[in-house]
Coordinates of C-alpha atoms in Angstrom, one line a residue:
M1 CA -11.0 29.2 30.0
I2 CA -9.9 26.7 27.9
Y3 CA -13.1 26.3 25.9
A4 CA -14.0 30.3 25.7
F5 CA -13.4 30.3 22.1
D6 CA -15.5 27.1 21.4
C7 CA -18.7 28.9 23.2
R8 CA -18.2 32.2 21.2
Y9 CA -18.0 30.7 18.1
F10 CA -21.1 28.2 18.7
V11 CA -23.2 31.1 20.3
S12 CA -22.2 33.5 17.5
T13 CA -23.0 31.1 14.8
I14 CA -26.7 30.5 16.6
L15 CA -26.9 34.4 17.0
Q16 CA -26.1 35.0 13.6
F17 CA -28.9 33.0 12.1
Q18 CA -31.4 34.1 14.8
L19 CA -30.5 37.8 13.9
H20 CA -30.7 37.0 10.0
R21 CA -33.9 35.6 10.1
A22 CA -35.6 38.4 12.2
L23 CA -33.8 41.0 10.0
C24 CA -35.4 39.3 7.0
A25 CA -38.8 39.2 8.4
R26 CA -38.8 42.9 9.5
T27 CA -37.6 43.9 5.6
G28 CA -40.2 41.5 4.4
Q29 CA -37.9 39.4 2.6
Y30 CA -38.9 36.2 4.4
I31 CA -42.3 35.0 5.5
P32 CA -42.6 32.2 7.5
G33 CA -44.6 29.3 5.7
D34 CA -44.7 31.3 2.3
P35 CA -42.6 29.0 -0.1
S36 CA -42.2 31.9 -2.5
R37 CA -40.1 34.0 0.1
P38 CA -37.9 31.4 1.7
L39 CA -35.4 32.1 4.3
H40 CA -32.2 31.0 2.5
K41 CA -32.9 33.2 -0.4
C42 CA -33.0 36.4 1.8
D43 CA -30.5 38.8 1.0
I44 CA -30.2 42.0 3.4
Y45 CA -27.0 43.4 1.9
R46 CA -27.5 47.2 2.1
N47 CA -30.8 47.4 3.1
P48 CA -31.4 50.2 4.9
E49 CA -34.2 49.1 7.4
A50 CA -32.0 46.0 8.3
G51 CA -29.2 48.4 8.9
R52 CA -31.3 50.8 11.3
I53 CA -32.1 47.4 13.5
L54 CA -28.3 46.4 13.6
T55 CA -27.2 49.8 14.3
R56 CA -29.7 50.0 17.5
L57 CA -28.7 46.6 18.5
M58 CA -24.9 47.5 18.5
S59 CA -25.3 51.2 19.8
R60 CA -26.3 49.6 23.2
G61 CA -23.0 47.7 23.8
S62 CA -22.8 46.1 27.1
S63 CA -24.9 48.8 28.6
I64 CA -27.7 46.3 29.3
P65 CA -27.7 42.2 29.6
W66 CA -27.4 40.7 26.1
T67 CA -30.5 38.8 26.4
Q68 CA -32.7 41.8 26.9
T69 CA -30.9 43.6 23.7
L70 CA -32.1 40.5 21.6
Q71 CA -35.3 40.7 23.1
D72 CA -35.5 44.0 22.0
A73 CA -34.2 43.8 18.6
I74 CA -35.4 40.4 17.5
G75 CA -38.2 39.2 19.9
E76 CA -36.1 36.4 21.0
G77 CA -34.4 36.4 24.5
R78 CA -33.2 33.4 24.0
L79 CA -30.7 30.9 22.2
S80 CA -32.7 28.6 19.7
G81 CA -31.4 27.0 16.9
E82 CA -34.8 26.8 15.1
A83 CA -33.8 29.6 12.6
M84 CA -30.3 27.4 11.7
R85 CA -32.6 24.5 11.0
E86 CA -35.1 26.6 9.0
Y87 CA -32.3 28.4 6.9
F88 CA -30.7 24.8 6.0
R89 CA -34.3 22.8 6.0
P90 CA -33.9 22.9 1.9
L91 CA -30.7 21.4 2.0
E92 CA -31.6 18.9 4.4
E93 CA -34.8 17.6 2.4
W94 CA -32.5 17.6 -0.6
L95 CA -29.8 15.6 0.9
R96 CA -32.5 13.2 2.4
S97 CA -34.2 12.6 -1.3
E98 CA -31.0 12.5 -3.2
N99 CA -29.7 9.8 -0.5
L100 CA -33.0 7.8 -1.2
R101 CA -32.7 8.4 -4.7
T102 CA -28.7 6.9 -4.8
G103 CA -29.5 4.3 -1.9
E104 CA -26.6 6.0 0.2
Y105 CA -26.0 4.6 3.8
L106 CA -25.9 7.3 6.6
G107 CA -23.6 6.2 9.4
W108 CA -21.6 3.5 10.2
S109 CA -21.0 0.3 12.2
Y110 CA -18.4 -1.0 14.5
D111 CA -17.6 -4.4 14.2
G112 CA -15.1 -4.8 17.3
D113 CA -12.1 -4.8 14.7
Y114 CA -11.3 -1.1 13.8
C115 CA -8.7 0.5 15.8
K116 CA -8.8 -2.4 18.2
F117 CA -5.3 -1.4 19.3
S118 CA -5.8 1.8 20.3
I119 CA -8.8 1.0 22.1
E120 CA -7.0 -1.9 24.1
T121 CA -4.5 0.4 25.0
A122 CA -6.9 3.0 26.4
G123 CA -8.4 0.6 28.5
L124 CA -11.8 0.5 26.8
Q125 CA -13.9 -2.7 26.7
V126 CA -13.8 -3.9 23.0
Y127 CA -16.5 -6.7 23.1
G128 CA -19.9 -6.4 24.3
G129 CA -21.0 -3.1 26.1
F130 CA -21.1 0.1 24.9
Y131 CA -18.9 -0.2 21.4
N132 CA -21.2 -2.8 20.2
A133 CA -24.7 -2.0 21.7
A134 CA -24.0 1.8 20.6
N135 CA -26.7 2.9 17.7
T136 CA -25.1 3.0 14.3
H137 CA -27.9 5.3 12.6
F138 CA -26.5 8.8 12.7
D139 CA -28.2 11.5 10.2
V140 CA -28.3 15.1 10.0
T141 CA -31.0 15.6 12.5
T142 CA -29.5 14.0 14.9
F143 CA -26.0 15.9 14.1
V144 CA -28.0 19.3 14.3
L145 CA -29.8 18.3 17.4
L146 CA -26.3 17.3 19.0
L147 CA -25.0 20.7 18.1
I148 CA -28.2 22.5 19.3
T149 CA -28.0 20.4 22.4
S150 CA -24.2 20.9 23.3
T151 CA -24.4 24.5 22.5
V152 CA -27.3 25.0 25.3
V153 CA -25.4 22.9 27.6
T154 CA -22.5 25.2 26.9
V155 CA -24.3 28.5 27.5
T156 CA -26.2 27.2 30.4
G157 CA -22.7 26.3 31.9
L158 CA -21.4 29.7 31.6
R159 CA -24.3 31.1 33.3
W160 CA -24.2 28.8 36.8
R161 CA -20.2 29.9 37.3

């Protein structure tokens, strides 16, 4: 169980955004598609309706499977990174436009010379093959997709055990 903490961390982060989106929608502070009520501006602090939903969610403890509790509380029975993407969408759009405005280059390229000694010591191929043929473009969307994919694989892997 070396990776148990990592798995709990990723799962809890995704659940946090899912719960936040559902609570904001239930309290009327967030309406999908309405630019005047975006998810990132929702504040459920001391909101009685949000408190009732969270109380109902937490009162069940582990008496039923967490997926069923999640389904009953927010209407979604599985993990989804979509709420996290939606929450950070304004930031992602700003970063894209700012990078275009300033001409910033996203990512890095490998020319076969960086850390050459450590790569050869590890017995990896330095010239040709994987390192020189890799895609050198890495952006925010790719990062979020990798984060979501790794989380889904980790969660699915835990169910198979």
